[in-house]
Amino acid sequence: MREFQLIPRLLLTLRDMSLSQPTIAAISNVLSFLLQGFPSSYDLLRFGQFISSTLPTFAVCEKFVVMEINNEEKLDSGTEDDFGGLVSANLILLRNRLLDILLKLLYTSKEKTAVNLQACEELVKTLGFDWIMMFMEEHLHSTTVTAAMRILVVLLSNQSILIKFKEGLSGGGWLDQTDSVLTNKIGTVLGFNVGRSAGGRSTVREINRDACHFPGFPVLQSLLPKHTNVPALYFLLMALFLQQPVTELPENLQVSAPVASGRCKQGSQFDLDSIWTFIFGVPASCGTVTSSVHSVCTEAAFLLLGMLRSMLNSPWQSEEEGSWLREYPVTLMQFFRYLYHNVPDLVSLWMSPEFLCALAATVFPFNIRPYSEMVGNSVSWIFCSFSHKCTF
């Protein structure tokens, strides 16, 4: 089946948006079997490029597309008309299904008990870290961002890949064999017209591969604070920080409404007990949580603090008690405070200049505001919250 180039043919078939969900599921299962172990870098490249082609342009926002639990399409009124039909829950479902295939292929078994290091290396070499982070852009649906982050966390569980990610050593692989686009044989790619200038004339273009190589964590520092309402990201970052394996996310995680929607009610079980149950298998309240951590990814802690700062710079004052915008920052600091008091191995991290600067930065506003608004708001609120709620 591989010799007959079935993977590209099946991907072409998936372009038909009239396909039923059972048909898409069947095609996805076949693709999963054919890609098992990534025997062909060409097939993996085509698979990755196809998933990239499902991304909308930056002018199209998927954040407010409501995805039903039973995988049926349901759009907020007006969403589809606002962008000329470019927003499709079915397309988001397809993209997420294919990303989930990649995630499963990074493990040696269905139980996800062990990571397939060879598969991880092949994915990074063939597609690159920049390909993964494309799915974390601000305008994309939260389910896509979560799916991409799950893949990245599995990859970064390998120390050699983590070093490459830090140093920006792998990137741009997904752009291989795109000469047909550059020579205008194909007019558009990923929604962008790359073959003609504004006047309609053909232009000479080339791919700058140097631009695809960049340290990964600074990029995440700019992307993840745009998704502070997605609780799954905190669980994944905490697991990455403490270097704990991730098999499945907690059940019933619901994404809270973004700040811009005007609906900031808390939509999920995001508290210290649920965090500890997810990471160590026991709630923090039981008092038997591990007191020893052998290795940590400090950059993940800085990402959590960056998301904390983003929330404190949002209009949380106008939100009612119990909203996610008020509760998530407190839960994050409970997490750090618990580690501070119970894990002596992390003393060097807490005393490091990098962590102290990141922690102090959380109470500084992004933009200069009137003094009257700053005094007694963010700074006093966060420390008052700690004193009242961060008791163990």
mmCIF file of C-alpha atoms in Angstrom:
data_model
loop_
_atom_site.group_PDB
_atom_site.id
_atom_site.type_symbol
_atom_site.label_atom_id
_atom_site.label_comp_id
_atom_site.label_asym_id
_atom_site.label_seq_id
_atom_site.Cartn_x
_atom_site.Cartn_y
_atom_site.Cartn_z
ATOM 1 C CA MET A 1 0.000 0.000 0.000
ATOM 2 C CA ARG A 2 2.917 2.348 0.684
ATOM 3 C CA GLU A 3 4.531 1.475 -2.647
ATOM 4 C CA PHE A 4 1.354 2.504 -4.446
ATOM 5 C CA GLN A 5 1.562 5.952 -2.805
ATOM 6 C CA LEU A 6 -1.651 5.379 -0.888
ATOM 7 C CA ILE A 7 -0.900 7.974 1.807
ATOM 8 C CA PRO A 8 -0.913 11.001 -0.568
ATOM 9 C CA ARG A 9 -4.037 9.592 -2.250
ATOM 10 C CA LEU A 10 -5.874 9.227 1.052
ATOM 11 C CA LEU A 11 -4.868 12.719 2.077
ATOM 12 C CA LEU A 12 -6.289 14.037 -1.185
ATOM 13 C CA THR A 13 -9.520 12.182 -0.436
ATOM 14 C CA LEU A 14 -9.753 13.902 2.957
ATOM 15 C CA ARG A 15 -10.028 17.219 1.121
ATOM 16 C CA ASP A 16 -13.659 16.349 0.457
ATOM 17 C CA MET A 17 -15.519 18.146 3.254
ATOM 18 C CA SER A 18 -18.693 16.178 2.482
ATOM 19 C CA LEU A 19 -17.193 12.979 3.900
ATOM 20 C CA SER A 20 -18.997 11.557 6.910
ATOM 21 C CA GLN A 21 -17.232 11.297 10.257
ATOM 22 C CA PRO A 22 -17.180 7.443 10.123
ATOM 23 C CA THR A 23 -15.509 7.607 6.708
ATOM 24 C CA ILE A 24 -12.919 10.088 7.959
ATOM 25 C CA ALA A 25 -12.301 7.859 10.979
ATOM 26 C CA ALA A 26 -11.741 4.831 8.728
ATOM 27 C CA ILE A 27 -9.302 6.729 6.492
ATOM 28 C CA SER A 28 -7.499 8.019 9.584
ATOM 29 C CA ASN A 29 -7.098 4.484 10.919
ATOM 30 C CA VAL A 30 -5.529 3.355 7.648
ATOM 31 C CA LEU A 31 -3.181 6.345 7.670
ATOM 32 C CA SER A 32 -2.170 5.503 11.230
ATOM 33 C CA PHE A 33 -1.210 1.953 10.243
ATOM 34 C CA LEU A 34 0.713 3.100 7.172
ATOM 35 C CA LEU A 35 2.667 5.704 9.163
ATOM 36 C CA GLN A 36 3.497 3.372 12.054
ATOM 37 C CA GLY A 37 7.201 3.743 12.836
ATOM 38 C CA PHE A 38 7.557 6.457 10.163
ATOM 39 C CA PRO A 39 9.141 4.097 7.591
ATOM 40 C CA SER A 40 9.121 6.823 4.925
ATOM 41 C CA SER A 41 10.187 10.397 5.590
ATOM 42 C CA TYR A 42 8.445 11.360 2.332
ATOM 43 C CA ASP A 43 5.080 10.079 3.615
ATOM 44 C CA LEU A 44 5.574 11.817 6.959
ATOM 45 C CA LEU A 45 6.443 15.032 5.123
ATOM 46 C CA ARG A 46 3.285 14.837 2.997
ATOM 47 C CA PHE A 47 1.210 14.063 6.091
ATOM 48 C CA GLY A 48 2.613 17.071 7.948
ATOM 49 C CA GLN A 49 2.156 19.368 4.966
ATOM 50 C CA PHE A 50 -1.457 18.286 4.614
ATOM 51 C CA ILE A 51 -2.201 19.071 8.273
ATOM 52 C CA SER A 52 -0.577 22.482 7.770
ATOM 53 C CA SER A 53 -2.892 23.136 4.833
ATOM 54 C CA THR A 54 -5.893 22.972 7.173
ATOM 55 C CA LEU A 55 -4.736 26.086 9.022
ATOM 56 C CA PRO A 56 -6.656 29.292 8.327
ATOM 57 C CA THR A 57 -5.035 32.619 7.568
ATOM 58 C CA PHE A 58 -4.424 35.026 10.429
ATOM 59 C CA ALA A 59 -7.514 37.003 9.406
ATOM 60 C CA VAL A 60 -9.733 34.073 10.392
ATOM 61 C CA CYS A 61 -10.255 33.444 14.119
ATOM 62 C CA GLU A 62 -11.329 29.980 15.238
ATOM 63 C CA LYS A 63 -11.435 30.741 18.955
ATOM 64 C CA PHE A 64 -15.188 31.175 19.137
ATOM 65 C CA VAL A 65 -16.087 28.013 17.253
ATOM 66 C CA VAL A 66 -17.977 25.779 19.668
ATOM 67 C CA MET A 67 -17.114 22.094 19.357
ATOM 68 C CA GLU A 68 -19.728 19.720 20.718
ATOM 69 C CA ILE A 69 -18.580 16.773 22.830
ATOM 70 C CA ASN A 70 -20.097 14.293 20.360
ATOM 71 C CA ASN A 71 -17.935 15.785 17.579
ATOM 72 C CA GLU A 72 -20.852 17.390 15.803
ATOM 73 C CA GLU A 73 -20.479 20.814 14.275
ATOM 74 C CA LYS A 74 -22.023 23.744 16.100
ATOM 75 C CA LEU A 75 -21.001 27.319 15.375
ATOM 76 C CA ASP A 76 -21.848 30.450 17.291
ATOM 77 C CA SER A 77 -24.363 32.447 15.331
ATOM 78 C CA GLY A 78 -22.735 34.596 12.702
ATOM 79 C CA THR A 79 -19.300 32.994 12.953
ATOM 80 C CA GLU A 80 -19.413 31.249 9.593
ATOM 81 C CA ASP A 81 -20.864 34.221 7.731
ATOM 82 C CA ASP A 82 -18.335 36.643 9.199
ATOM 83 C CA PHE A 83 -15.460 34.957 7.365
ATOM 84 C CA GLY A 84 -17.180 33.883 4.194
ATOM 85 C CA GLY A 85 -17.470 30.252 5.293
ATOM 86 C CA LEU A 86 -13.755 29.905 6.027
ATOM 87 C CA VAL A 87 -14.388 28.783 9.610
ATOM 88 C CA SER A 88 -15.402 25.139 9.753
ATOM 89 C CA ALA A 89 -15.707 22.929 12.795
ATOM 90 C CA ASN A 90 -15.376 19.912 10.513
ATOM 91 C CA LEU A 91 -11.983 21.136 9.328
ATOM 92 C CA ILE A 92 -10.874 21.687 12.922
ATOM 93 C CA LEU A 93 -12.015 18.158 13.798
ATOM 94 C CA LEU A 94 -10.058 16.740 10.858
ATOM 95 C CA ARG A 95 -6.920 18.660 11.822
ATOM 96 C CA ASN A 96 -7.158 17.521 15.430
ATOM 97 C CA ARG A 97 -7.780 13.911 14.408
ATOM 98 C CA LEU A 98 -4.612 13.890 12.295
ATOM 99 C CA LEU A 99 -2.578 15.551 15.059
ATOM 100 C CA ASP A 100 -3.852 12.864 17.424
ATOM 101 C CA ILE A 101 -2.544 10.220 15.005
ATOM 102 C CA LEU A 102 0.908 11.786 15.224
ATOM 103 C CA LEU A 103 0.702 11.832 19.009
ATOM 104 C CA LYS A 104 -0.144 8.128 19.193
ATOM 105 C CA LEU A 105 2.669 7.255 16.782
ATOM 106 C CA LEU A 106 5.170 8.768 19.225
ATOM 107 C CA TYR A 107 4.491 5.934 21.672
ATOM 108 C CA THR A 108 5.501 2.299 21.449
ATOM 109 C CA SER A 109 2.031 1.020 22.397
ATOM 110 C CA LYS A 110 -1.599 2.082 22.605
ATOM 111 C CA GLU A 111 -1.275 2.313 26.378
ATOM 112 C CA LYS A 112 1.291 5.137 25.938
ATOM 113 C CA THR A 113 3.560 3.597 28.553
ATOM 114 C CA ALA A 114 6.795 4.287 26.685
ATOM 115 C CA VAL A 115 7.865 6.929 24.180
ATOM 116 C CA ASN A 116 9.259 5.817 20.826
ATOM 117 C CA LEU A 117 12.467 7.855 20.743
ATOM 118 C CA GLN A 118 13.229 6.968 17.134
ATOM 119 C CA ALA A 119 9.808 8.195 16.018
ATOM 120 C CA CYS A 120 10.306 11.435 17.965
ATOM 121 C CA GLU A 121 13.668 12.046 16.306
ATOM 122 C CA GLU A 122 12.191 11.367 12.871
ATOM 123 C CA LEU A 123 9.307 13.771 13.435
ATOM 124 C CA VAL A 124 11.636 16.564 14.549
ATOM 125 C CA LYS A 125 14.027 15.973 11.646
ATOM 126 C CA THR A 126 11.338 15.716 8.956
ATOM 127 C CA LEU A 127 8.935 18.465 10.027
ATOM 128 C CA GLY A 128 10.763 20.617 12.594
ATOM 129 C CA PHE A 129 9.783 22.418 15.764
ATOM 130 C CA ASP A 130 8.455 25.409 13.829
ATOM 131 C CA TRP A 131 5.874 23.135 12.217
ATOM 132 C CA ILE A 132 4.519 22.108 15.628
ATOM 133 C CA MET A 133 4.355 25.657 16.949
ATOM 134 C CA MET A 134 2.360 26.795 13.911
ATOM 135 C CA PHE A 135 -0.596 25.093 15.570
ATOM 136 C CA MET A 136 -0.330 27.291 18.666
ATOM 137 C CA GLU A 137 -0.989 30.646 17.024
ATOM 138 C CA GLU A 138 -3.379 33.056 18.705
ATOM 139 C CA HIS A 139 -6.210 32.717 16.154
ATOM 140 C CA LEU A 140 -6.451 28.912 16.287
ATOM 141 C CA HIS A 141 -8.989 26.805 18.146
ATOM 142 C CA SER A 142 -8.071 25.737 21.677
ATOM 143 C CA THR A 143 -8.384 22.039 20.819
ATOM 144 C CA THR A 144 -5.752 22.421 18.099
ATOM 145 C CA VAL A 145 -3.423 24.307 20.439
ATOM 146 C CA THR A 146 -3.816 21.583 23.073
ATOM 147 C CA ALA A 147 -3.191 18.800 20.539
ATOM 148 C CA ALA A 148 0.012 20.471 19.329
ATOM 149 C CA MET A 149 1.192 21.110 22.883
ATOM 150 C CA ARG A 150 0.683 17.446 23.784
ATOM 151 C CA ILE A 151 2.936 16.421 20.887
ATOM 152 C CA LEU A 152 5.577 18.948 21.899
ATOM 153 C CA VAL A 153 5.591 17.820 25.546
ATOM 154 C CA VAL A 154 6.133 14.204 24.479
ATOM 155 C CA LEU A 155 9.010 15.250 22.225
ATOM 156 C CA LEU A 156 10.624 17.336 24.958
ATOM 157 C CA SER A 157 10.573 14.400 27.367
ATOM 158 C CA ASN A 158 13.716 13.305 25.516
ATOM 159 C CA GLN A 159 16.728 15.276 26.721
ATOM 160 C CA SER A 160 18.525 15.380 23.364
ATOM 161 C CA ILE A 161 15.402 16.761 21.672
ATOM 162 C CA LEU A 162 14.909 19.211 24.541
ATOM 163 C CA ILE A 163 18.421 20.578 23.929
ATOM 164 C CA LYS A 164 17.697 20.959 20.204
ATOM 165 C CA PHE A 165 14.485 22.794 21.027
ATOM 166 C CA LYS A 166 16.273 25.170 23.391
ATOM 167 C CA GLU A 167 18.954 25.948 20.827
ATOM 168 C CA GLY A 168 16.712 26.021 17.767
ATOM 169 C CA LEU A 169 18.606 23.324 15.885
ATOM 170 C CA SER A 170 15.731 21.707 13.977
ATOM 171 C CA GLY A 171 13.310 23.651 11.833
ATOM 172 C CA GLY A 172 11.946 24.172 8.349
ATOM 173 C CA GLY A 173 11.856 20.510 7.367
ATOM 174 C CA TRP A 174 8.150 20.691 6.507
ATOM 175 C CA LEU A 175 9.003 23.155 3.714
ATOM 176 C CA ASP A 176 11.004 20.550 1.764
ATOM 177 C CA GLN A 177 9.921 19.853 -1.811
ATOM 178 C CA THR A 178 7.910 23.059 -2.129
ATOM 179 C CA ASP A 179 9.613 24.208 -5.343
ATOM 180 C CA SER A 180 6.328 23.949 -7.236
ATOM 181 C CA VAL A 181 4.869 26.626 -4.980
ATOM 182 C CA LEU A 182 7.833 28.949 -5.394
ATOM 183 C CA THR A 183 7.783 28.627 -9.190
ATOM 184 C CA ASN A 184 4.064 29.466 -9.228
ATOM 185 C CA LYS A 185 2.955 26.026 -10.387
ATOM 186 C CA ILE A 186 0.690 26.122 -7.349
ATOM 187 C CA GLY A 187 -0.919 29.469 -6.661
ATOM 188 C CA THR A 188 -1.431 29.297 -2.924
ATOM 189 C CA VAL A 189 -0.187 27.370 0.052
ATOM 190 C CA LEU A 190 -1.699 27.429 3.543
ATOM 191 C CA GLY A 191 -4.037 30.172 2.449
ATOM 192 C CA PHE A 192 -1.283 32.589 1.369
ATOM 193 C CA ASN A 193 -0.756 33.631 -2.233
ATOM 194 C CA VAL A 194 2.976 33.142 -2.663
ATOM 195 C CA GLY A 195 3.214 33.108 -6.418
ATOM 196 C CA ARG A 196 2.202 36.608 -7.492
ATOM 197 C CA SER A 197 2.766 40.147 -6.317
ATOM 198 C CA ALA A 198 -0.005 42.619 -5.579
ATOM 199 C CA GLY A 199 -0.014 43.694 -9.232
ATOM 200 C CA GLY A 200 -0.540 40.157 -10.451
ATOM 201 C CA ARG A 201 2.995 39.734 -11.802
ATOM 202 C CA SER A 202 5.029 36.636 -11.049
ATOM 203 C CA THR A 203 7.795 37.173 -8.555
ATOM 204 C CA VAL A 204 10.903 35.229 -7.664
ATOM 205 C CA ARG A 205 10.718 33.871 -4.136
ATOM 206 C CA GLU A 206 12.825 31.586 -2.028
ATOM 207 C CA ILE A 207 12.545 30.048 1.410
ATOM 208 C CA ASN A 208 14.822 31.503 4.059
ATOM 209 C CA ARG A 209 15.690 28.392 6.069
ATOM 210 C CA ASP A 210 17.630 30.450 8.619
ATOM 211 C CA ALA A 211 14.338 32.013 9.700
ATOM 212 C CA CYS A 212 13.060 28.538 10.637
ATOM 213 C CA HIS A 213 15.787 27.975 13.221
ATOM 214 C CA PHE A 214 15.102 29.763 16.497
ATOM 215 C CA PRO A 215 15.164 28.888 20.208
ATOM 216 C CA GLY A 216 11.816 27.325 21.021
ATOM 217 C CA PHE A 217 11.012 28.597 24.494
ATOM 218 C CA PRO A 218 11.068 32.325 23.631
ATOM 219 C CA VAL A 219 8.557 31.569 20.871
ATOM 220 C CA LEU A 220 6.321 29.700 23.299
ATOM 221 C CA GLN A 221 6.649 32.665 25.650
ATOM 222 C CA SER A 222 4.928 34.793 22.999
ATOM 223 C CA LEU A 223 2.339 32.181 21.940
ATOM 224 C CA LEU A 224 1.005 30.543 25.112
ATOM 225 C CA PRO A 225 -0.053 33.744 26.966
ATOM 226 C CA LYS A 226 -2.622 34.135 24.166
ATOM 227 C CA HIS A 227 -4.331 30.966 25.419
ATOM 228 C CA THR A 228 -4.589 31.553 29.165
ATOM 229 C CA ASN A 229 -8.211 30.315 29.198
ATOM 230 C CA VAL A 230 -7.160 26.769 28.163
ATOM 231 C CA PRO A 231 -6.648 24.706 31.364
ATOM 232 C CA ALA A 232 -5.035 21.743 29.575
ATOM 233 C CA LEU A 233 -1.996 23.882 28.777
ATOM 234 C CA TYR A 234 -1.264 24.413 32.476
ATOM 235 C CA PHE A 235 -1.381 20.687 33.180
ATOM 236 C CA LEU A 236 0.970 19.990 30.273
ATOM 237 C CA LEU A 237 3.419 22.729 31.259
ATOM 238 C CA MET A 238 3.480 21.568 34.866
ATOM 239 C CA ALA A 239 4.199 18.001 33.763
ATOM 240 C CA LEU A 240 6.977 19.301 31.500
ATOM 241 C CA PHE A 241 8.368 21.419 34.334
ATOM 242 C CA LEU A 242 8.537 18.436 36.709
ATOM 243 C CA GLN A 243 9.605 16.053 33.902
ATOM 244 C CA GLN A 244 6.659 13.730 34.481
ATOM 245 C CA PRO A 245 5.223 11.561 31.678
ATOM 246 C CA VAL A 246 1.847 12.491 30.222
ATOM 247 C CA THR A 247 -0.523 9.778 29.023
ATOM 248 C CA GLU A 248 -3.985 11.309 29.228
ATOM 249 C CA LEU A 249 -5.268 14.709 30.310
ATOM 250 C CA PRO A 250 -7.823 14.968 33.141
ATOM 251 C CA GLU A 251 -11.377 14.273 32.070
ATOM 252 C CA ASN A 252 -14.036 16.958 31.717
ATOM 253 C CA LEU A 253 -11.567 19.762 31.053
ATOM 254 C CA GLN A 254 -13.563 22.629 29.602
ATOM 255 C CA VAL A 255 -12.060 25.684 27.983
ATOM 256 C CA SER A 256 -13.307 28.860 29.596
ATOM 257 C CA ALA A 257 -14.659 31.625 27.425
ATOM 258 C CA PRO A 258 -11.951 34.084 26.298
ATOM 259 C CA VAL A 259 -11.830 37.500 27.920
ATOM 260 C CA ALA A 260 -12.907 39.164 24.682
ATOM 261 C CA SER A 261 -16.190 37.240 24.708
ATOM 262 C CA GLY A 262 -17.320 38.852 27.922
ATOM 263 C CA ARG A 263 -17.992 35.428 29.472
ATOM 264 C CA CYS A 264 -15.261 34.500 31.913
ATOM 265 C CA LYS A 265 -16.971 31.932 34.071
ATOM 266 C CA GLN A 266 -14.776 29.135 35.314
ATOM 267 C CA GLY A 267 -15.244 26.108 33.090
ATOM 268 C CA SER A 268 -13.049 23.323 34.476
ATOM 269 C CA GLN A 269 -11.602 21.559 37.498
ATOM 270 C CA PHE A 270 -8.323 23.430 37.813
ATOM 271 C CA ASP A 271 -7.123 23.305 41.412
ATOM 272 C CA LEU A 272 -4.121 22.011 43.307
ATOM 273 C CA ASP A 273 -5.611 18.575 44.013
ATOM 274 C CA SER A 274 -6.462 17.967 40.350
ATOM 275 C CA ILE A 275 -2.971 19.108 39.337
ATOM 276 C CA TRP A 276 -1.237 16.751 41.744
ATOM 277 C CA THR A 277 -3.542 13.873 40.865
ATOM 278 C CA PHE A 278 -2.655 14.403 37.212
ATOM 279 C CA ILE A 279 1.111 14.605 37.790
ATOM 280 C CA PHE A 280 1.726 12.196 40.688
ATOM 281 C CA GLY A 281 -1.501 10.174 40.893
ATOM 282 C CA VAL A 282 -2.485 11.453 44.357
ATOM 283 C CA PRO A 283 -4.080 14.737 45.488
ATOM 284 C CA ALA A 284 -1.935 17.298 47.272
ATOM 285 C CA SER A 285 -4.290 17.245 50.248
ATOM 286 C CA CYS A 286 -3.369 13.648 51.120
ATOM 287 C CA GLY A 287 0.068 14.757 52.315
ATOM 288 C CA THR A 288 1.982 11.900 50.651
ATOM 289 C CA VAL A 289 3.148 13.735 47.549
ATOM 290 C CA THR A 290 6.765 13.189 46.591
ATOM 291 C CA SER A 291 9.283 15.464 48.268
ATOM 292 C CA SER A 292 12.032 14.766 45.756
ATOM 293 C CA VAL A 293 12.313 15.980 42.167
ATOM 294 C CA HIS A 294 15.404 14.779 40.328
ATOM 295 C CA SER A 295 15.235 17.012 37.258
ATOM 296 C CA VAL A 296 13.128 19.920 36.068
ATOM 297 C CA CYS A 297 12.661 21.954 32.913
ATOM 298 C CA THR A 298 13.051 25.465 34.292
ATOM 299 C CA GLU A 299 11.909 27.068 31.044
ATOM 300 C CA ALA A 300 8.457 25.533 31.572
ATOM 301 C CA ALA A 301 8.217 27.343 34.921
ATOM 302 C CA PHE A 302 8.995 30.624 33.155
ATOM 303 C CA LEU A 303 6.220 29.881 30.646
ATOM 304 C CA LEU A 304 3.743 29.413 33.501
ATOM 305 C CA LEU A 305 4.823 32.723 35.013
ATOM 306 C CA GLY A 306 4.442 34.376 31.609
ATOM 307 C CA MET A 307 0.857 33.147 31.419
ATOM 308 C CA LEU A 308 0.290 34.389 34.967
ATOM 309 C CA ARG A 309 1.504 37.831 33.984
ATOM 310 C CA SER A 310 -0.814 37.853 30.977
ATOM 311 C CA MET A 311 -3.829 37.111 33.178
ATOM 312 C CA LEU A 312 -2.885 39.810 35.697
ATOM 313 C CA ASN A 313 -2.751 42.256 32.799
ATOM 314 C CA SER A 314 -6.269 41.309 31.723
ATOM 315 C CA PRO A 315 -9.342 43.132 33.086
ATOM 316 C CA TRP A 316 -9.865 40.681 35.951
ATOM 317 C CA GLN A 317 -11.229 43.417 38.221
ATOM 318 C CA SER A 318 -14.525 43.451 36.324
ATOM 319 C CA GLU A 319 -14.978 39.679 36.617
ATOM 320 C CA GLU A 320 -17.176 38.142 39.255
ATOM 321 C CA GLU A 321 -15.806 35.960 42.058
ATOM 322 C CA GLY A 322 -15.072 32.429 40.878
ATOM 323 C CA SER A 323 -14.324 33.347 37.275
ATOM 324 C CA TRP A 324 -11.333 31.611 35.703
ATOM 325 C CA LEU A 325 -9.529 34.934 35.276
ATOM 326 C CA ARG A 326 -9.556 35.353 39.061
ATOM 327 C CA GLU A 327 -9.007 31.712 40.019
ATOM 328 C CA TYR A 328 -6.336 30.488 37.593
ATOM 329 C CA PRO A 329 -3.616 32.906 38.812
ATOM 330 C CA VAL A 330 -4.230 31.844 42.412
ATOM 331 C CA THR A 331 -4.042 28.153 41.472
ATOM 332 C CA LEU A 332 -0.753 28.735 39.648
ATOM 333 C CA MET A 333 0.793 30.390 42.671
ATOM 334 C CA GLN A 334 -0.537 27.646 44.947
ATOM 335 C CA PHE A 335 1.336 25.221 42.718
ATOM 336 C CA PHE A 336 4.627 27.093 43.065
ATOM 337 C CA ARG A 337 4.103 27.727 46.771
ATOM 338 C CA TYR A 338 3.464 24.048 47.449
ATOM 339 C CA LEU A 339 6.695 23.100 45.670
ATOM 340 C CA TYR A 340 8.546 25.843 47.522
ATOM 341 C CA HIS A 341 7.512 24.458 50.919
ATOM 342 C CA ASN A 342 7.658 20.732 50.179
ATOM 343 C CA VAL A 343 10.417 20.020 47.633
ATOM 344 C CA PRO A 344 13.882 20.978 48.950
ATOM 345 C CA ASP A 345 15.495 19.866 45.668
ATOM 346 C CA LEU A 346 14.140 23.013 44.007
ATOM 347 C CA VAL A 347 15.757 25.550 46.335
ATOM 348 C CA SER A 348 18.359 26.476 43.723
ATOM 349 C CA LEU A 349 15.601 27.274 41.226
ATOM 350 C CA TRP A 350 13.704 29.551 43.600
ATOM 351 C CA MET A 351 16.910 31.467 44.385
ATOM 352 C CA SER A 352 18.034 31.826 40.779
ATOM 353 C CA PRO A 353 18.026 35.359 39.295
ATOM 354 C CA GLU A 354 16.055 34.118 36.260
ATOM 355 C CA PHE A 355 13.165 32.786 38.344
ATOM 356 C CA LEU A 356 13.091 35.770 40.687
ATOM 357 C CA CYS A 357 13.000 38.184 37.747
ATOM 358 C CA ALA A 358 10.203 36.220 36.050
ATOM 359 C CA LEU A 359 8.238 36.099 39.309
ATOM 360 C CA ALA A 360 8.653 39.831 39.921
ATOM 361 C CA ALA A 361 7.649 40.580 36.333
ATOM 362 C CA THR A 362 4.210 39.037 36.870
ATOM 363 C CA VAL A 363 3.039 42.053 38.875
ATOM 364 C CA PHE A 364 4.303 44.604 36.371
ATOM 365 C CA PRO A 365 1.859 45.834 33.717
ATOM 366 C CA PHE A 366 2.569 45.408 30.021
ATOM 367 C CA ASN A 367 1.475 48.980 29.352
ATOM 368 C CA ILE A 368 1.863 52.107 31.445
ATOM 369 C CA ARG A 369 -1.395 52.901 33.211
ATOM 370 C CA PRO A 370 -2.432 55.755 35.485
ATOM 371 C CA TYR A 371 -0.912 55.447 38.951
ATOM 372 C CA SER A 372 -4.362 55.353 40.544
ATOM 373 C CA GLU A 373 -5.226 52.191 38.579
ATOM 374 C CA MET A 374 -2.001 50.428 39.479
ATOM 375 C CA VAL A 375 -1.989 51.096 43.218
ATOM 376 C CA GLY A 376 -4.124 48.636 45.126
ATOM 377 C CA ASN A 377 -5.028 46.564 42.080
ATOM 378 C CA SER A 378 -2.765 43.911 40.604
ATOM 379 C CA VAL A 379 -0.047 43.912 43.237
ATOM 380 C CA SER A 380 -2.283 43.978 46.286
ATOM 381 C CA TRP A 381 -4.763 41.520 44.789
ATOM 382 C CA ILE A 382 -2.208 38.845 43.989
ATOM 383 C CA PHE A 383 -0.507 38.966 47.373
ATOM 384 C CA CYS A 384 -3.807 39.139 49.257
ATOM 385 C CA SER A 385 -4.985 36.107 47.297
ATOM 386 C CA PHE A 386 -1.828 34.242 48.277
ATOM 387 C CA SER A 387 -2.264 35.012 51.954
ATOM 388 C CA HIS A 388 -5.903 33.903 51.984
ATOM 389 C CA LYS A 389 -5.844 30.907 49.640
ATOM 390 C CA CYS A 390 -2.269 29.593 49.551
ATOM 391 C CA THR A 391 -2.348 27.808 52.900
ATOM 392 C CA PHE A 392 -1.220 24.191 53.150
#
